[in-house]
Steps between C-alpha positions, in 0.01 A plus 500: 500500500160370603407605851314240704443729793627813674640531848618780725825469694691726735849574368827652619788629288849419626837494321339570164259207525131484578401240758133402503320303769210267427374405845378153582408233243133404505494118524158475335568719197799584283564851630648677797305686764625840615536388862853565618620665179508856632665386823764312300568809287533721810730244667720482190515879484593527869775240459670722239592761765348794316648409162170384347224715360150520643244226451289553189233288332513347152230342285641194324357305208560127550540309175411142414841380623465681835749773409425852621513818293476831683217717371510799732642629829298683765584680823230318698312173498172692477618678184603167346162342582313803364684459168450122501126541553488757218671249267260223605187717478409408143558131569280516809224659292540235227488218755184643656331533158593143410369369830171688457468358145577148619219514753252624236579225247557211737258287294736505199780275628748576218481878527475488877811283525703725268395810693579323826846403370576856387376635830718249690812614310431862594417399858831310533700795368319750722532288815867416448579866441332616816744337745214315673275804530160453340424766239 
């Protein structure tokens, strides 16, 4: 599986199944924003009359076909984001190094363009994974 990006979703277990909630689709980009997701999870949980588990948070890897694979579950959204940022840390550093290099060799169009392209790939991954929050 090749992961295109990561996302965090609130989830609820009920009747042996995990239900995850993506929030609202972003019309400009191909990802969902977290707005409304937690509320939807809480509403689903409440509708189960005490038969559903508590809301928890899962990091998902989204593959090239848009299918989600759960990577890890967390008791809070903050804990999930802390782990997500730890995963992305090396990529953020690599992106920053590439960007600094691109600026220094801007006169060499071929190298500058390749560095810019590599930096853009990292930037896309980082931004899509952050659920609209700038890292």
